[in-house]
Tab-separated table of C-alpha atoms in Angstrom:
chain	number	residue	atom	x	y	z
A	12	UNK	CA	-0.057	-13.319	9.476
A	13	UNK	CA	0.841	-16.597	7.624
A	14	UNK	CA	-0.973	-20.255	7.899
A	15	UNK	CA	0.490	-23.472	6.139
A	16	UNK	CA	-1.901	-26.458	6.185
A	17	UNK	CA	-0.271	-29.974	4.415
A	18	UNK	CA	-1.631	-31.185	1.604
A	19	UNK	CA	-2.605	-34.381	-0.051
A	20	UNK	CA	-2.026	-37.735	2.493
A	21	UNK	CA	0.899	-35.609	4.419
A	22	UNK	CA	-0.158	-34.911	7.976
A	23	UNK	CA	2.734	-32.357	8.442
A	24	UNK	CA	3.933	-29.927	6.680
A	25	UNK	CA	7.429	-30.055	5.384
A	26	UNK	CA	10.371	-27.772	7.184
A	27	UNK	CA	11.011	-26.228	3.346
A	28	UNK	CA	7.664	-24.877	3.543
A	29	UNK	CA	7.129	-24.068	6.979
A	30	UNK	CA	7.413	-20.764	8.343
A	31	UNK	CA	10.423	-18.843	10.675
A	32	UNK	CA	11.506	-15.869	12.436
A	33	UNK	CA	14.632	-14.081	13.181
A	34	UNK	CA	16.990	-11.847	11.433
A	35	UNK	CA	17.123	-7.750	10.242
A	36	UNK	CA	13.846	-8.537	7.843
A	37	UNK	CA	11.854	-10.499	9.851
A	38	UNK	CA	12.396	-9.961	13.764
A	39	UNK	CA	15.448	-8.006	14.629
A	40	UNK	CA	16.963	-8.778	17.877
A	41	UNK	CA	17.085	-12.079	16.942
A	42	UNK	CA	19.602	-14.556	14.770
A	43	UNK	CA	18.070	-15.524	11.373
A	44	UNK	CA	15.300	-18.086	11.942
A	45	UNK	CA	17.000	-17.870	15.579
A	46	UNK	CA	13.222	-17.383	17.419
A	47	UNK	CA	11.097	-20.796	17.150
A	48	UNK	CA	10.446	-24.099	17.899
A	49	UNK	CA	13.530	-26.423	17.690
A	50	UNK	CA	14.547	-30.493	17.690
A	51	UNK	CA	18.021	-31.046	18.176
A	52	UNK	CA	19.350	-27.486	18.009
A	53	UNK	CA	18.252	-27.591	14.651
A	54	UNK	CA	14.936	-24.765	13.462
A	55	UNK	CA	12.141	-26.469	12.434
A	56	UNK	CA	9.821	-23.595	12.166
A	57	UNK	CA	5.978	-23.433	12.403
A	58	UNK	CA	2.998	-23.490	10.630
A	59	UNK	CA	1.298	-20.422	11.965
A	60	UNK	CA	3.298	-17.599	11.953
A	61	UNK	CA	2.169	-13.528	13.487
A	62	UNK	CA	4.361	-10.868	12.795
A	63	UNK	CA	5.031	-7.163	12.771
A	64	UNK	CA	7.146	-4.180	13.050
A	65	UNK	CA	5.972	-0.346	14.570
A	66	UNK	CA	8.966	2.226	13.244
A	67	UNK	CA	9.587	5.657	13.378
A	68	UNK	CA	11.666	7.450	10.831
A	69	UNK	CA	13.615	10.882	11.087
A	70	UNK	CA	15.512	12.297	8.457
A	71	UNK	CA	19.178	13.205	9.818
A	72	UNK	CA	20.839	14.759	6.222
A	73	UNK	CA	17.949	15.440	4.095
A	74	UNK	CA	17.069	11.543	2.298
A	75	UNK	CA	20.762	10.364	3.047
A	76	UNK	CA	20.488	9.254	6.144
A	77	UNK	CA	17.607	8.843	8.626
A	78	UNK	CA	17.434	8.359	12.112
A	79	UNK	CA	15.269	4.646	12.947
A	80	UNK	CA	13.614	3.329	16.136
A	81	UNK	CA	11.820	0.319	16.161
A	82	UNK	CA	9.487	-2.136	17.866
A	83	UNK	CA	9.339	-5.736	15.869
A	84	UNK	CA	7.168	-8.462	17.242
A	85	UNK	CA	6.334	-11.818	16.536
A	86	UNK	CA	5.108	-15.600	17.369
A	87	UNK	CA	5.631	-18.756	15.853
A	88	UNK	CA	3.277	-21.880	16.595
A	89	UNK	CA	2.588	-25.641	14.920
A	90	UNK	CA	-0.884	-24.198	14.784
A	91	UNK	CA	-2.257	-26.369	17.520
A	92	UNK	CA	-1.551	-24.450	20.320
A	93	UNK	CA	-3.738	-22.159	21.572
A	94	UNK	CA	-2.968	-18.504	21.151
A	95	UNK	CA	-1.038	-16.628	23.626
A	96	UNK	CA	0.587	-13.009	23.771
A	97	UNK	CA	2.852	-14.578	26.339
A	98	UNK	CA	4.349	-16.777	23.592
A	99	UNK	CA	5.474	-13.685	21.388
A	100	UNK	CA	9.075	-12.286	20.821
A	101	UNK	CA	9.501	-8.748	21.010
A	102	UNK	CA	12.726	-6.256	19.980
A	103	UNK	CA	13.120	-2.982	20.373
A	104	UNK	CA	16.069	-0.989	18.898
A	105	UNK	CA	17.424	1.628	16.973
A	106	UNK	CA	20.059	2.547	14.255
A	107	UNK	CA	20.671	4.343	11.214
A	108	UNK	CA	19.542	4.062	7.276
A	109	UNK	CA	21.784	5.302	4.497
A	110	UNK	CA	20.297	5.530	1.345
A	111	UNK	CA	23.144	5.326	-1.186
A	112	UNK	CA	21.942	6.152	-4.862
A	113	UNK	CA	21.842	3.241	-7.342
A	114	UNK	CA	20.893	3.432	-10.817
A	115	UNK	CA	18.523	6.339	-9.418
A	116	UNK	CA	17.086	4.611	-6.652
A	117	UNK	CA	18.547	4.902	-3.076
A	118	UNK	CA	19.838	1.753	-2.159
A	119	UNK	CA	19.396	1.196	1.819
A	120	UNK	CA	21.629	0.680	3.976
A	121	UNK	CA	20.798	-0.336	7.713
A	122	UNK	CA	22.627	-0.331	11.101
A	123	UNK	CA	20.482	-1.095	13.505
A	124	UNK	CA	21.035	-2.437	17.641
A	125	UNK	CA	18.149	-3.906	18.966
A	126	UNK	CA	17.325	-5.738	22.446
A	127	UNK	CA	15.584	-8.643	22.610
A	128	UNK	CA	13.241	-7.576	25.655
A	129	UNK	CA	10.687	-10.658	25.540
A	130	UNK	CA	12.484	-13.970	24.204
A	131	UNK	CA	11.954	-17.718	25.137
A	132	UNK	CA	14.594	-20.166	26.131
A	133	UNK	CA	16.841	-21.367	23.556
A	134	UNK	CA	16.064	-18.359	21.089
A	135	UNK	CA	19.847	-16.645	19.447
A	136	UNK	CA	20.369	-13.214	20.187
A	137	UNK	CA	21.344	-10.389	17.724
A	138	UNK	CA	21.922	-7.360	19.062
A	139	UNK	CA	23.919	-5.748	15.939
A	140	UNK	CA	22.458	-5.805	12.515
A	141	UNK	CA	23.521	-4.792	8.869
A	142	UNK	CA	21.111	-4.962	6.210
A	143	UNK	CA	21.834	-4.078	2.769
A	144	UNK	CA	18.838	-3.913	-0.324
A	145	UNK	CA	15.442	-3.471	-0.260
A	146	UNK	CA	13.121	-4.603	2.118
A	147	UNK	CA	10.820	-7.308	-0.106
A	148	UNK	CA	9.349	-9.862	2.701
C-alpha cells in the first residue's frame, strides 16, 4: 500500500512522484506502468496505490530452476475515489526461475506468461515476461 499527499501550496502531486503499475515487478500481465489512469495516451499514475502478489514456488533441478505460479493484483486511484475491488487489476500466470550463480549469489532469471483476467479499458497487455536481477521494489 502506498499514499502520496502534495506538499507545500501544490494541490497535486507531480507525475515524477506519483505512483504506477504494470510490468514483471509490479503487476505482471500488464505493460510497464501499462494499468492506470491516463490523459492523452500518456500514464499519469495515481496517488494511492494497493498492490500484491500470492506465488507458489517448486523446485524443478534442485535451486537451479523452479517451477512459478502466480496471482498479482493491484489498483491505482487519485485518492479521491472511493474504494472499490471492482476497480482492481488482476494476473494470473506461470513460468520458470533460473537461478544462475553470480559472485556466489544466484542471480534470477524469470520467464513468466501471465493473463490479464480482470483489466480496465485502455490498460496494455503483457502476456510474456523476462526479468533478469533481483527483485528490490
Amino acid at each position: 500500500f502506498n499514499w502520496a499527499e502534495p506538499l507545500g501550496a501544490d494541490d497535486q502531486v507531480p507525475v515524477f512522484e506519483r505512483y504506477y503499475l504494470g510490468g514483471p515487478r509490479s503487476l505482471r500481465g500488464f505493460d510497464y506502468r501499462g494499468a492506470g489512469p491516463r490523459e492523452d495516451d500518456q500514464e499519469i499514475g495515481g496517488t494511492v496505490r494497493h498492490r500484491g502478489s500470492i506465488e507458489y514456488t517448486w523446485p524443478l533441478m534442485e535451486n537451479t530452476l523452479r517451477g512459478i505460479v502466480f496471482t498479482d493484483f493491484g489498483n491505482l486511484s487519485d485518492g479521491t475515489s472511493a474504494f472499490s475491488f471492482d476497480d482492481y487489476r488482476v494476473g494470473v500466470g506461470g513460468g520458470v526461475v533460473i537461478n544462475v550463480p553470480i559472485f556466489g549469489q544466484p542471480l534470477p532469471i524469470s520467464i513468466t506468461w501471465t493473463e490479464a483476467v480482470k483489466k480496465q479499458e485502455g490498460d496494455r497487455i503483457q502476456e510474456f515476461s523476462f526479468d533478469l536481477g533481483w527483485f528490490l521494489n
